[in-house]
């Protein structure tokens, strides 16, 4: 099929998924009601060959958006075939469609510009390797931390739910705290593949848990109560320092943060050890506005650093 021609766009079927799984492993059948309220489409040529697919999945953590997934065959990026898939998904959605992109994803950036995407968040490079620099930082920020005991796992789960709600309130309101608590069940289940309690730490103030750092094999989540308070930065740094102390040299840690969150930025402001790798980039969360849906909340362009200047195209 001539890539300059618009293809037939139709709902994806079970037969599409079964026949084209090797080419498009993320292709799923259309399922408006049962499948997380998603629509799934394929682009096909006159012979019935699937040229690409897309779907939008309701975000149970953030009910004001959907996650957009799409894939077209080699050589079809930036063609009417890809554009038609996006247009079909936007026409069917009542919520903005979100994607994560970085500076290296030139085709996704061009697609986002074409459809008027808005940046809603920006996350700094997050992969760091444990070595001399990180150990020196940890030595300067240690505090009165302790591993998370079994008796406190439920309290830490509620802490993470509360922290998550506060963390996203200004830019992507989350589901209610009670629902987030339920969604975090596996992460806090000692029988499931959750965080490592021996490499996760908390700090107490006046008998309550004031902060915690949860560690998966290479990812770290920093928590605090209150979300922003006079000891928040010091407590998060102390918990992270404990994780660094418990991590072997050469292992990478991924420490997440958001540019809109002032005390998150401050806690990690001077954290060394960034991996020197082109894939360790600033990552933007962008939203494709859906006609008739709520307008995405744009990121404040003044928060975008010069080494992520490309993001200003979406502010």
PDB file of C-alpha atoms in Angstrom:
ATOM      1  CA  UNK A   1       0.000   0.000   0.000  1.00  0.00           C
ATOM      2  CA  UNK A   2       1.189   3.516  -0.807  1.00  0.00           C
ATOM      3  CA  UNK A   3       2.093   5.083   2.591  1.00  0.00           C
ATOM      4  CA  UNK A   4       0.720   8.385   1.305  1.00  0.00           C
ATOM      5  CA  UNK A   5      -2.768   6.899   1.167  1.00  0.00           C
ATOM      6  CA  UNK A   6      -5.040   6.699   4.183  1.00  0.00           C
ATOM      7  CA  UNK A   7      -5.816   3.048   5.104  1.00  0.00           C
ATOM      8  CA  UNK A   8      -8.988   1.439   6.311  1.00  0.00           C
ATOM      9  CA  UNK A   9      -9.252   1.872  10.076  1.00  0.00           C
ATOM     10  CA  UNK A  10     -11.490  -0.601  11.892  1.00  0.00           C
ATOM     11  CA  UNK A  11     -11.817  -2.127  15.367  1.00  0.00           C
ATOM     12  CA  UNK A  12      -9.265  -4.839  16.044  1.00  0.00           C
ATOM     13  CA  UNK A  13     -10.509  -8.417  16.312  1.00  0.00           C
ATOM     14  CA  UNK A  14      -9.374 -11.604  18.028  1.00  0.00           C
ATOM     15  CA  UNK A  15      -8.369 -12.894  14.594  1.00  0.00           C
ATOM     16  CA  UNK A  16      -6.130  -9.850  14.099  1.00  0.00           C
ATOM     17  CA  UNK A  17      -4.426 -10.465  17.413  1.00  0.00           C
ATOM     18  CA  UNK A  18      -3.845 -14.148  16.709  1.00  0.00           C
ATOM     19  CA  UNK A  19      -2.636 -13.683  13.133  1.00  0.00           C
ATOM     20  CA  UNK A  20      -0.386 -10.657  13.666  1.00  0.00           C
ATOM     21  CA  UNK A  21       1.034 -11.333  17.146  1.00  0.00           C
ATOM     22  CA  UNK A  22       4.571 -11.848  15.867  1.00  0.00           C
ATOM     23  CA  UNK A  23       4.604  -8.478  14.084  1.00  0.00           C
ATOM     24  CA  UNK A  24       2.570  -6.527  16.634  1.00  0.00           C
ATOM     25  CA  UNK A  25       2.923  -8.224  20.041  1.00  0.00           C
ATOM     26  CA  UNK A  26       0.933  -5.503  21.839  1.00  0.00           C
ATOM     27  CA  UNK A  27      -2.070  -5.741  19.511  1.00  0.00           C
ATOM     28  CA  UNK A  28      -5.292  -6.549  21.377  1.00  0.00           C
ATOM     29  CA  UNK A  29      -8.891  -6.899  20.257  1.00  0.00           C
ATOM     30  CA  UNK A  30     -11.300  -4.009  20.636  1.00  0.00           C
ATOM     31  CA  UNK A  31     -13.213  -4.194  23.929  1.00  0.00           C
ATOM     32  CA  UNK A  32     -15.153  -1.054  24.708  1.00  0.00           C
ATOM     33  CA  UNK A  33     -16.885  -2.207  27.869  1.00  0.00           C
ATOM     34  CA  UNK A  34     -14.804  -4.933  29.566  1.00  0.00           C
ATOM     35  CA  UNK A  35     -11.232  -4.066  28.583  1.00  0.00           C
ATOM     36  CA  UNK A  36     -10.543  -1.091  30.838  1.00  0.00           C
ATOM     37  CA  UNK A  37     -12.913   0.885  28.612  1.00  0.00           C
ATOM     38  CA  UNK A  38     -10.376   0.725  25.801  1.00  0.00           C
ATOM     39  CA  UNK A  39     -10.804   1.051  22.057  1.00  0.00           C
ATOM     40  CA  UNK A  40      -8.340  -0.855  19.895  1.00  0.00           C
ATOM     41  CA  UNK A  41      -8.010  -0.211  16.163  1.00  0.00           C
ATOM     42  CA  UNK A  42      -6.016  -1.606  13.263  1.00  0.00           C
ATOM     43  CA  UNK A  43      -5.030  -0.064   9.959  1.00  0.00           C
ATOM     44  CA  UNK A  44      -5.341  -2.511   7.068  1.00  0.00           C
ATOM     45  CA  UNK A  45      -4.606  -2.332   3.342  1.00  0.00           C
ATOM     46  CA  UNK A  46      -6.735  -3.640   0.482  1.00  0.00           C
ATOM     47  CA  UNK A  47      -5.406  -7.180   0.956  1.00  0.00           C
ATOM     48  CA  UNK A  48      -6.279  -7.230   4.648  1.00  0.00           C
ATOM     49  CA  UNK A  49      -2.687  -6.892   5.840  1.00  0.00           C
ATOM     50  CA  UNK A  50      -2.464  -5.142   9.210  1.00  0.00           C
ATOM     51  CA  UNK A  51      -0.158  -2.138   8.875  1.00  0.00           C
ATOM     52  CA  UNK A  52      -0.410  -0.889  12.442  1.00  0.00           C
ATOM     53  CA  UNK A  53      -2.578  -0.725  15.537  1.00  0.00           C
ATOM     54  CA  UNK A  54      -3.396   1.487  18.479  1.00  0.00           C
ATOM     55  CA  UNK A  55      -5.318   1.374  21.720  1.00  0.00           C
ATOM     56  CA  UNK A  56      -6.113   3.584  24.709  1.00  0.00           C
ATOM     57  CA  UNK A  57      -6.336   2.119  28.194  1.00  0.00           C
ATOM     58  CA  UNK A  58      -8.024   3.778  31.141  1.00  0.00           C
ATOM     59  CA  UNK A  59      -5.506   4.693  33.810  1.00  0.00           C
ATOM     60  CA  UNK A  60      -6.823   3.293  37.086  1.00  0.00           C
ATOM     61  CA  UNK A  61      -4.329   5.435  39.004  1.00  0.00           C
ATOM     62  CA  UNK A  62      -5.250   8.640  37.138  1.00  0.00           C
ATOM     63  CA  UNK A  63      -8.872   8.659  35.938  1.00  0.00           C
ATOM     64  CA  UNK A  64      -8.429  11.941  34.026  1.00  0.00           C
ATOM     65  CA  UNK A  65      -6.366  10.302  31.269  1.00  0.00           C
ATOM     66  CA  UNK A  66      -5.755   7.214  29.157  1.00  0.00           C
ATOM     67  CA  UNK A  67      -2.483   5.570  28.187  1.00  0.00           C
ATOM     68  CA  UNK A  68      -1.921   5.597  24.430  1.00  0.00           C
ATOM     69  CA  UNK A  69      -0.199   2.616  22.782  1.00  0.00           C
ATOM     70  CA  UNK A  70       0.484   2.466  19.045  1.00  0.00           C
ATOM     71  CA  UNK A  71       2.785   0.702  16.589  1.00  0.00           C
ATOM     72  CA  UNK A  72       3.046   0.809  12.810  1.00  0.00           C
ATOM     73  CA  UNK A  73       5.080  -1.341  10.450  1.00  0.00           C
ATOM     74  CA  UNK A  74       8.615  -0.372   9.478  1.00  0.00           C
ATOM     75  CA  UNK A  75       8.744   2.673   7.226  1.00  0.00           C
ATOM     76  CA  UNK A  76       5.277   3.920   8.143  1.00  0.00           C
ATOM     77  CA  UNK A  77       6.110   6.385  10.911  1.00  0.00           C
ATOM     78  CA  UNK A  78       5.009   9.891  10.006  1.00  0.00           C
ATOM     79  CA  UNK A  79       2.654   8.747   7.244  1.00  0.00           C
ATOM     80  CA  UNK A  80      -1.126   9.049   6.776  1.00  0.00           C
ATOM     81  CA  UNK A  81      -1.378   5.465   8.012  1.00  0.00           C
ATOM     82  CA  UNK A  82      -0.045   6.402  11.434  1.00  0.00           C
ATOM     83  CA  UNK A  83      -1.994   9.664  11.499  1.00  0.00           C
ATOM     84  CA  UNK A  84      -5.261   7.867  10.732  1.00  0.00           C
ATOM     85  CA  UNK A  85      -4.780   5.534  13.694  1.00  0.00           C
ATOM     86  CA  UNK A  86      -4.207   8.453  16.058  1.00  0.00           C
ATOM     87  CA  UNK A  87      -7.199  10.334  14.653  1.00  0.00           C
ATOM     88  CA  UNK A  88      -9.445   7.294  15.172  1.00  0.00           C
ATOM     89  CA  UNK A  89      -8.331   6.930  18.761  1.00  0.00           C
ATOM     90  CA  UNK A  90      -8.782  10.621  19.543  1.00  0.00           C
ATOM     91  CA  UNK A  91     -12.251  10.588  17.986  1.00  0.00           C
ATOM     92  CA  UNK A  92     -13.264   7.703  20.246  1.00  0.00           C
ATOM     93  CA  UNK A  93     -11.742   9.022  23.474  1.00  0.00           C
ATOM     94  CA  UNK A  94     -13.350  11.335  25.991  1.00  0.00           C
ATOM     95  CA  UNK A  95     -10.035  11.778  27.835  1.00  0.00           C
ATOM     96  CA  UNK A  96      -6.542  12.975  26.834  1.00  0.00           C
ATOM     97  CA  UNK A  97      -4.154  10.290  25.597  1.00  0.00           C
ATOM     98  CA  UNK A  98      -0.818  10.188  27.402  1.00  0.00           C
ATOM     99  CA  UNK A  99       2.611   9.089  26.221  1.00  0.00           C
ATOM    100  CA  UNK A 100       6.119   9.236  27.692  1.00  0.00           C
ATOM    101  CA  UNK A 101       8.786  10.581  25.342  1.00  0.00           C
ATOM    102  CA  UNK A 102      12.401  11.672  25.558  1.00  0.00           C
ATOM    103  CA  UNK A 103      14.782  13.645  23.345  1.00  0.00           C
ATOM    104  CA  UNK A 104      15.826  10.566  21.338  1.00  0.00           C
ATOM    105  CA  UNK A 105      12.264   9.762  20.198  1.00  0.00           C
ATOM    106  CA  UNK A 106      12.164  12.120  17.242  1.00  0.00           C
ATOM    107  CA  UNK A 107       9.238  10.431  15.487  1.00  0.00           C
ATOM    108  CA  UNK A 108       7.094  10.438  18.615  1.00  0.00           C
ATOM    109  CA  UNK A 109       7.964  14.092  19.184  1.00  0.00           C
ATOM    110  CA  UNK A 110       6.899  14.960  15.627  1.00  0.00           C
ATOM    111  CA  UNK A 111       3.668  13.005  16.034  1.00  0.00           C
ATOM    112  CA  UNK A 112       2.932  14.745  19.330  1.00  0.00           C
ATOM    113  CA  UNK A 113       3.467  18.187  17.764  1.00  0.00           C
ATOM    114  CA  UNK A 114       1.157  17.318  14.869  1.00  0.00           C
ATOM    115  CA  UNK A 115      -1.695  16.548  17.277  1.00  0.00           C
ATOM    116  CA  UNK A 116      -1.173  19.514  19.587  1.00  0.00           C
ATOM    117  CA  UNK A 117       0.231  17.546  22.515  1.00  0.00           C
ATOM    118  CA  UNK A 118       0.755  19.294  25.838  1.00  0.00           C
ATOM    119  CA  UNK A 119       3.536  18.457  28.304  1.00  0.00           C
ATOM    120  CA  UNK A 120       2.054  17.769  31.740  1.00  0.00           C
ATOM    121  CA  UNK A 121       5.166  16.573  33.591  1.00  0.00           C
ATOM    122  CA  UNK A 122       8.919  16.249  33.211  1.00  0.00           C
ATOM    123  CA  UNK A 123      11.145  13.719  34.976  1.00  0.00           C
ATOM    124  CA  UNK A 124      14.934  14.098  35.251  1.00  0.00           C
ATOM    125  CA  UNK A 125      17.408  11.362  34.282  1.00  0.00           C
ATOM    126  CA  UNK A 126      17.028   8.810  37.060  1.00  0.00           C
ATOM    127  CA  UNK A 127      19.545   5.989  36.600  1.00  0.00           C
ATOM    128  CA  UNK A 128      22.519   6.205  38.954  1.00  0.00           C
ATOM    129  CA  UNK A 129      25.321   3.726  39.617  1.00  0.00           C
ATOM    130  CA  UNK A 130      26.464   3.012  43.147  1.00  0.00           C
ATOM    131  CA  UNK A 131      30.107   3.910  43.602  1.00  0.00           C
ATOM    132  CA  UNK A 132      32.441   6.296  45.369  1.00  0.00           C
ATOM    133  CA  UNK A 133      30.429   9.458  44.627  1.00  0.00           C
ATOM    134  CA  UNK A 134      27.099   8.042  45.789  1.00  0.00           C
ATOM    135  CA  UNK A 135      28.704   6.547  48.891  1.00  0.00           C
ATOM    136  CA  UNK A 136      30.208   9.926  49.815  1.00  0.00           C
ATOM    137  CA  UNK A 137      26.778  11.526  49.387  1.00  0.00           C
ATOM    138  CA  UNK A 138      25.198   8.850  51.568  1.00  0.00           C
ATOM    139  CA  UNK A 139      27.783   9.361  54.298  1.00  0.00           C
ATOM    140  CA  UNK A 140      26.834  13.045  54.450  1.00  0.00           C
ATOM    141  CA  UNK A 141      23.079  12.416  54.696  1.00  0.00           C
ATOM    142  CA  UNK A 142      22.640   9.442  57.024  1.00  0.00           C
ATOM    143  CA  UNK A 143      19.951   9.602  59.682  1.00  0.00           C
ATOM    144  CA  UNK A 144      18.234   7.477  62.292  1.00  0.00           C
ATOM    145  CA  UNK A 145      16.785   4.962  59.863  1.00  0.00           C
ATOM    146  CA  UNK A 146      15.757   1.325  60.278  1.00  0.00           C
ATOM    147  CA  UNK A 147      14.675  -1.490  57.923  1.00  0.00           C
ATOM    148  CA  UNK A 148      10.915  -1.829  57.528  1.00  0.00           C
ATOM    149  CA  UNK A 149       9.618  -4.455  59.997  1.00  0.00           C
ATOM    150  CA  UNK A 150       6.736  -6.748  59.130  1.00  0.00           C
ATOM    151  CA  UNK A 151       4.598  -5.028  61.771  1.00  0.00           C
ATOM    152  CA  UNK A 152       4.811  -1.730  59.859  1.00  0.00           C
ATOM    153  CA  UNK A 153       4.113  -2.970  56.333  1.00  0.00           C
ATOM    154  CA  UNK A 154       0.460  -1.914  56.439  1.00  0.00           C
ATOM    155  CA  UNK A 155       1.343   1.534  57.797  1.00  0.00           C
ATOM    156  CA  UNK A 156       3.898   1.948  55.015  1.00  0.00           C
ATOM    157  CA  UNK A 157       1.291   0.905  52.455  1.00  0.00           C
ATOM    158  CA  UNK A 158      -1.065   3.620  53.720  1.00  0.00           C
ATOM    159  CA  UNK A 159       1.866   6.050  53.727  1.00  0.00           C
ATOM    160  CA  UNK A 160       2.561   5.321  50.072  1.00  0.00           C
ATOM    161  CA  UNK A 161      -1.109   5.752  49.156  1.00  0.00           C
ATOM    162  CA  UNK A 162      -1.309   9.117  50.932  1.00  0.00           C
ATOM    163  CA  UNK A 163       1.988  10.263  49.459  1.00  0.00           C
ATOM    164  CA  UNK A 164       0.925   9.261  45.932  1.00  0.00           C
ATOM    165  CA  UNK A 165      -2.307  11.243  46.159  1.00  0.00           C
ATOM    166  CA  UNK A 166      -0.471  14.358  47.384  1.00  0.00           C
ATOM    167  CA  UNK A 167       2.350  13.948  44.881  1.00  0.00           C
ATOM    168  CA  UNK A 168      -0.005  14.029  41.891  1.00  0.00           C
ATOM    169  CA  UNK A 169      -2.668  16.438  43.137  1.00  0.00           C
ATOM    170  CA  UNK A 170      -1.374  19.525  41.321  1.00  0.00           C
ATOM    171  CA  UNK A 171      -0.850  18.007  37.867  1.00  0.00           C
ATOM    172  CA  UNK A 172      -2.644  14.660  37.536  1.00  0.00           C
ATOM    173  CA  UNK A 173      -5.225  14.026  40.260  1.00  0.00           C
ATOM    174  CA  UNK A 174      -5.220  10.397  41.293  1.00  0.00           C
ATOM    175  CA  UNK A 175      -7.947   8.006  42.277  1.00  0.00           C
ATOM    176  CA  UNK A 176      -9.033   8.282  45.941  1.00  0.00           C
ATOM    177  CA  UNK A 177      -6.557   7.261  48.626  1.00  0.00           C
ATOM    178  CA  UNK A 178      -8.504   4.104  49.490  1.00  0.00           C
ATOM    179  CA  UNK A 179      -8.411   2.948  45.870  1.00  0.00           C
ATOM    180  CA  UNK A 180      -4.690   3.703  45.546  1.00  0.00           C
ATOM    181  CA  UNK A 181      -4.143   1.678  48.731  1.00  0.00           C
ATOM    182  CA  UNK A 182      -5.835  -1.298  47.072  1.00  0.00           C
ATOM    183  CA  UNK A 183      -3.834  -0.861  43.864  1.00  0.00           C
ATOM    184  CA  UNK A 184      -0.592  -1.057  45.858  1.00  0.00           C
ATOM    185  CA  UNK A 185      -1.515  -4.423  47.384  1.00  0.00           C
ATOM    186  CA  UNK A 186       1.041  -6.564  45.538  1.00  0.00           C
ATOM    187  CA  UNK A 187       3.870  -4.104  46.150  1.00  0.00           C
ATOM    188  CA  UNK A 188       3.385  -4.512  49.906  1.00  0.00           C
ATOM    189  CA  UNK A 189       2.566  -8.228  50.014  1.00  0.00           C
ATOM    190  CA  UNK A 190       5.506 -10.208  51.456  1.00  0.00           C
ATOM    191  CA  UNK A 191       4.380 -13.195  49.372  1.00  0.00           C
ATOM    192  CA  UNK A 192       4.346 -11.202  46.125  1.00  0.00           C
ATOM    193  CA  UNK A 193       7.124  -9.633  44.075  1.00  0.00           C
ATOM    194  CA  UNK A 194       7.106  -6.323  45.917  1.00  0.00           C
ATOM    195  CA  UNK A 195       9.759  -4.143  47.468  1.00  0.00           C
ATOM    196  CA  UNK A 196      12.653  -5.649  49.399  1.00  0.00           C
ATOM    197  CA  UNK A 197      12.062  -4.976  53.137  1.00  0.00           C
ATOM    198  CA  UNK A 198      15.740  -5.637  53.913  1.00  0.00           C
ATOM    199  CA  UNK A 199      16.837  -2.873  51.529  1.00  0.00           C
ATOM    200  CA  UNK A 200      13.947  -0.512  52.309  1.00  0.00           C
ATOM    201  CA  UNK A 201      14.096   1.880  55.222  1.00  0.00           C
ATOM    202  CA  UNK A 202      11.965   4.194  57.312  1.00  0.00           C
ATOM    203  CA  UNK A 203      12.557   6.978  59.779  1.00  0.00           C
ATOM    204  CA  UNK A 204      10.364   7.800  62.774  1.00  0.00           C
ATOM    205  CA  UNK A 205       9.615  11.122  64.424  1.00  0.00           C
ATOM    206  CA  UNK A 206       7.604  11.302  67.655  1.00  0.00           C
ATOM    207  CA  UNK A 207       6.713   7.622  67.341  1.00  0.00           C
ATOM    208  CA  UNK A 208       5.223   7.835  63.836  1.00  0.00           C
ATOM    209  CA  UNK A 209       6.645   6.971  60.421  1.00  0.00           C
ATOM    210  CA  UNK A 210       7.792  10.285  58.958  1.00  0.00           C
ATOM    211  CA  UNK A 211       9.488   8.990  55.800  1.00  0.00           C
ATOM    212  CA  UNK A 212      10.394   5.802  53.974  1.00  0.00           C
ATOM    213  CA  UNK A 213      12.301   4.629  50.935  1.00  0.00           C
ATOM    214  CA  UNK A 214      11.086   1.477  49.188  1.00  0.00           C
ATOM    215  CA  UNK A 215      13.610  -0.448  47.090  1.00  0.00           C
ATOM    216  CA  UNK A 216      12.922  -2.901  44.297  1.00  0.00           C
ATOM    217  CA  UNK A 217      15.891  -4.567  42.544  1.00  0.00           C
ATOM    218  CA  UNK A 218      16.885  -1.241  40.996  1.00  0.00           C
ATOM    219  CA  UNK A 219      14.081   1.263  41.611  1.00  0.00           C
ATOM    220  CA  UNK A 220      13.611   3.496  44.638  1.00  0.00           C
ATOM    221  CA  UNK A 221      10.443   5.296  45.762  1.00  0.00           C
ATOM    222  CA  UNK A 222      10.778   8.029  48.384  1.00  0.00           C
ATOM    223  CA  UNK A 223       7.828   8.717  50.709  1.00  0.00           C
ATOM    224  CA  UNK A 224       7.108  11.244  53.455  1.00  0.00           C
ATOM    225  CA  UNK A 225       4.412  12.257  55.919  1.00  0.00           C
ATOM    226  CA  UNK A 226       3.584  15.068  55.685  1.00  0.00           C
ATOM    227  CA  UNK A 227       4.217  15.229  51.960  1.00  0.00           C
ATOM    228  CA  UNK A 228       5.873  18.620  52.407  1.00  0.00           C
ATOM    229  CA  UNK A 229       7.172  19.504  55.839  1.00  0.00           C
ATOM    230  CA  UNK A 230      10.231  21.023  57.528  1.00  0.00           C
ATOM    231  CA  UNK A 231      12.029  17.654  57.788  1.00  0.00           C
ATOM    232  CA  UNK A 232      10.865  16.172  54.482  1.00  0.00           C
ATOM    233  CA  UNK A 233      14.078  16.715  52.516  1.00  0.00           C
ATOM    234  CA  UNK A 234      16.406  15.538  55.285  1.00  0.00           C
ATOM    235  CA  UNK A 235      14.265  12.476  56.042  1.00  0.00           C
ATOM    236  CA  UNK A 236      14.018  11.368  52.410  1.00  0.00           C
ATOM    237  CA  UNK A 237      17.756  11.841  51.978  1.00  0.00           C
ATOM    238  CA  UNK A 238      18.454   9.782  55.080  1.00  0.00           C
ATOM    239  CA  UNK A 239      16.279   6.906  53.847  1.00  0.00           C
ATOM    240  CA  UNK A 240      17.911   7.010  50.413  1.00  0.00           C
ATOM    241  CA  UNK A 241      21.361   7.074  52.037  1.00  0.00           C
ATOM    242  CA  UNK A 242      20.471   3.871  53.890  1.00  0.00           C
ATOM    243  CA  UNK A 243      19.537   2.182  50.610  1.00  0.00           C
ATOM    244  CA  UNK A 244      22.821   3.279  49.024  1.00  0.00           C
ATOM    245  CA  UNK A 245      24.722   1.873  52.016  1.00  0.00           C
ATOM    246  CA  UNK A 246      22.911  -1.456  51.527  1.00  0.00           C
ATOM    247  CA  UNK A 247      23.538  -1.647  47.758  1.00  0.00           C
ATOM    248  CA  UNK A 248      26.666  -3.235  46.194  1.00  0.00           C
ATOM    249  CA  UNK A 249      29.068  -1.150  44.120  1.00  0.00           C
ATOM    250  CA  UNK A 250      28.252  -1.155  40.424  1.00  0.00           C
ATOM    251  CA  UNK A 251      24.525  -1.697  40.855  1.00  0.00           C
ATOM    252  CA  UNK A 252      22.201   0.868  39.347  1.00  0.00           C
ATOM    253  CA  UNK A 253      19.430   2.590  41.274  1.00  0.00           C
ATOM    254  CA  UNK A 254      16.550   4.395  39.573  1.00  0.00           C
ATOM    255  CA  UNK A 255      15.334   7.264  41.745  1.00  0.00           C
ATOM    256  CA  UNK A 256      12.177   8.881  40.387  1.00  0.00           C
ATOM    257  CA  UNK A 257      11.215  12.555  40.730  1.00  0.00           C
ATOM    258  CA  UNK A 258       9.082  15.226  39.045  1.00  0.00           C
ATOM    259  CA  UNK A 259      10.071  18.795  38.210  1.00  0.00           C
ATOM    260  CA  UNK A 260       6.802  20.209  39.527  1.00  0.00           C
ATOM    261  CA  UNK A 261       7.444  18.836  43.016  1.00  0.00           C
ATOM    262  CA  UNK A 262       9.645  21.362  44.818  1.00  0.00           C
ATOM    263  CA  UNK A 263      10.822  19.233  47.736  1.00  0.00           C
ATOM    264  CA  UNK A 264      11.350  16.171  45.542  1.00  0.00           C
ATOM    265  CA  UNK A 265      13.687  18.258  43.413  1.00  0.00           C
ATOM    266  CA  UNK A 266      15.475  19.564  46.479  1.00  0.00           C
ATOM    267  CA  UNK A 267      15.940  16.099  48.004  1.00  0.00           C
ATOM    268  CA  UNK A 268      17.724  14.899  44.851  1.00  0.00           C
ATOM    269  CA  UNK A 269      19.299  18.186  43.774  1.00  0.00           C
ATOM    270  CA  UNK A 270      22.941  17.212  44.436  1.00  0.00           C
ATOM    271  CA  UNK A 271      22.614  13.427  44.136  1.00  0.00           C
ATOM    272  CA  UNK A 272      25.632  12.231  42.070  1.00  0.00           C
ATOM    273  CA  UNK A 273      26.255   9.064  40.102  1.00  0.00           C
ATOM    274  CA  UNK A 274      24.148   9.620  36.975  1.00  0.00           C
ATOM    275  CA  UNK A 275      24.781   6.928  34.384  1.00  0.00           C
ATOM    276  CA  UNK A 276      26.439   8.434  31.283  1.00  0.00           C
ATOM    277  CA  UNK A 277      24.181   6.872  28.684  1.00  0.00           C
ATOM    278  CA  UNK A 278      22.130   8.468  25.865  1.00  0.00           C
ATOM    279  CA  UNK A 279      19.061   6.586  27.117  1.00  0.00           C
ATOM    280  CA  UNK A 280      19.333   8.189  30.571  1.00  0.00           C
ATOM    281  CA  UNK A 281      17.381  11.236  29.407  1.00  0.00           C
ATOM    282  CA  UNK A 282      14.850  13.755  30.626  1.00  0.00           C
ATOM    283  CA  UNK A 283      11.451  12.140  30.067  1.00  0.00           C
ATOM    284  CA  UNK A 284       8.272  14.112  29.429  1.00  0.00           C
ATOM    285  CA  UNK A 285       4.730  12.943  29.993  1.00  0.00           C
ATOM    286  CA  UNK A 286       2.705  14.473  27.178  1.00  0.00           C
ATOM    287  CA  UNK A 287      -1.025  14.430  26.566  1.00  0.00           C
ATOM    288  CA  UNK A 288      -2.796  14.443  23.208  1.00  0.00           C
ATOM    289  CA  UNK A 289      -6.004  16.469  23.746  1.00  0.00           C
ATOM    290  CA  UNK A 290      -9.199  14.644  22.844  1.00  0.00           C
ATOM    291  CA  UNK A 291     -11.952  16.702  21.163  1.00  0.00           C
ATOM    292  CA  UNK A 292     -14.661  17.319  23.730  1.00  0.00           C
ATOM    293  CA  UNK A 293     -12.527  16.005  26.576  1.00  0.00           C
ATOM    294  CA  UNK A 294     -10.965  17.925  29.455  1.00  0.00           C
ATOM    295  CA  UNK A 295      -7.956  20.044  28.544  1.00  0.00           C
ATOM    296  CA  UNK A 296      -4.635  18.709  29.862  1.00  0.00           C
ATOM    297  CA  UNK A 297      -2.956  20.813  32.552  1.00  0.00           C
ATOM    298  CA  UNK A 298       0.185  22.249  30.889  1.00  0.00           C
ATOM    299  CA  UNK A 299       3.595  22.106  32.508  1.00  0.00           C
ATOM    300  CA  UNK A 300       5.042  25.468  33.563  1.00  0.00           C
ATOM    301  CA  UNK A 301       7.713  26.179  30.923  1.00  0.00           C
ATOM    302  CA  UNK A 302       9.861  27.993  33.487  1.00  0.00           C
ATOM    303  CA  UNK A 303      10.525  24.618  35.156  1.00  0.00           C
ATOM    304  CA  UNK A 304      12.078  23.154  32.002  1.00  0.00           C
ATOM    305  CA  UNK A 305      15.909  23.216  32.173  1.00  0.00           C
ATOM    306  CA  UNK A 306      18.030  24.112  29.168  1.00  0.00           C
ATOM    307  CA  UNK A 307      19.201  20.522  28.710  1.00  0.00           C
ATOM    308  CA  UNK A 308      15.565  19.541  28.125  1.00  0.00           C
ATOM    309  CA  UNK A 309      14.707  22.608  26.005  1.00  0.00           C
ATOM    310  CA  UNK A 310      12.885  20.443  23.430  1.00  0.00           C
ATOM    311  CA  UNK A 311      10.058  20.032  25.970  1.00  0.00           C
ATOM    312  CA  UNK A 312       9.205  23.735  25.647  1.00  0.00           C
ATOM    313  CA  UNK A 313       7.656  22.918  22.264  1.00  0.00           C
ATOM    314  CA  UNK A 314       4.851  21.315  24.273  1.00  0.00           C
ATOM    315  CA  UNK A 315       4.381  23.971  26.966  1.00  0.00           C
TER     316      UNK A 315
END
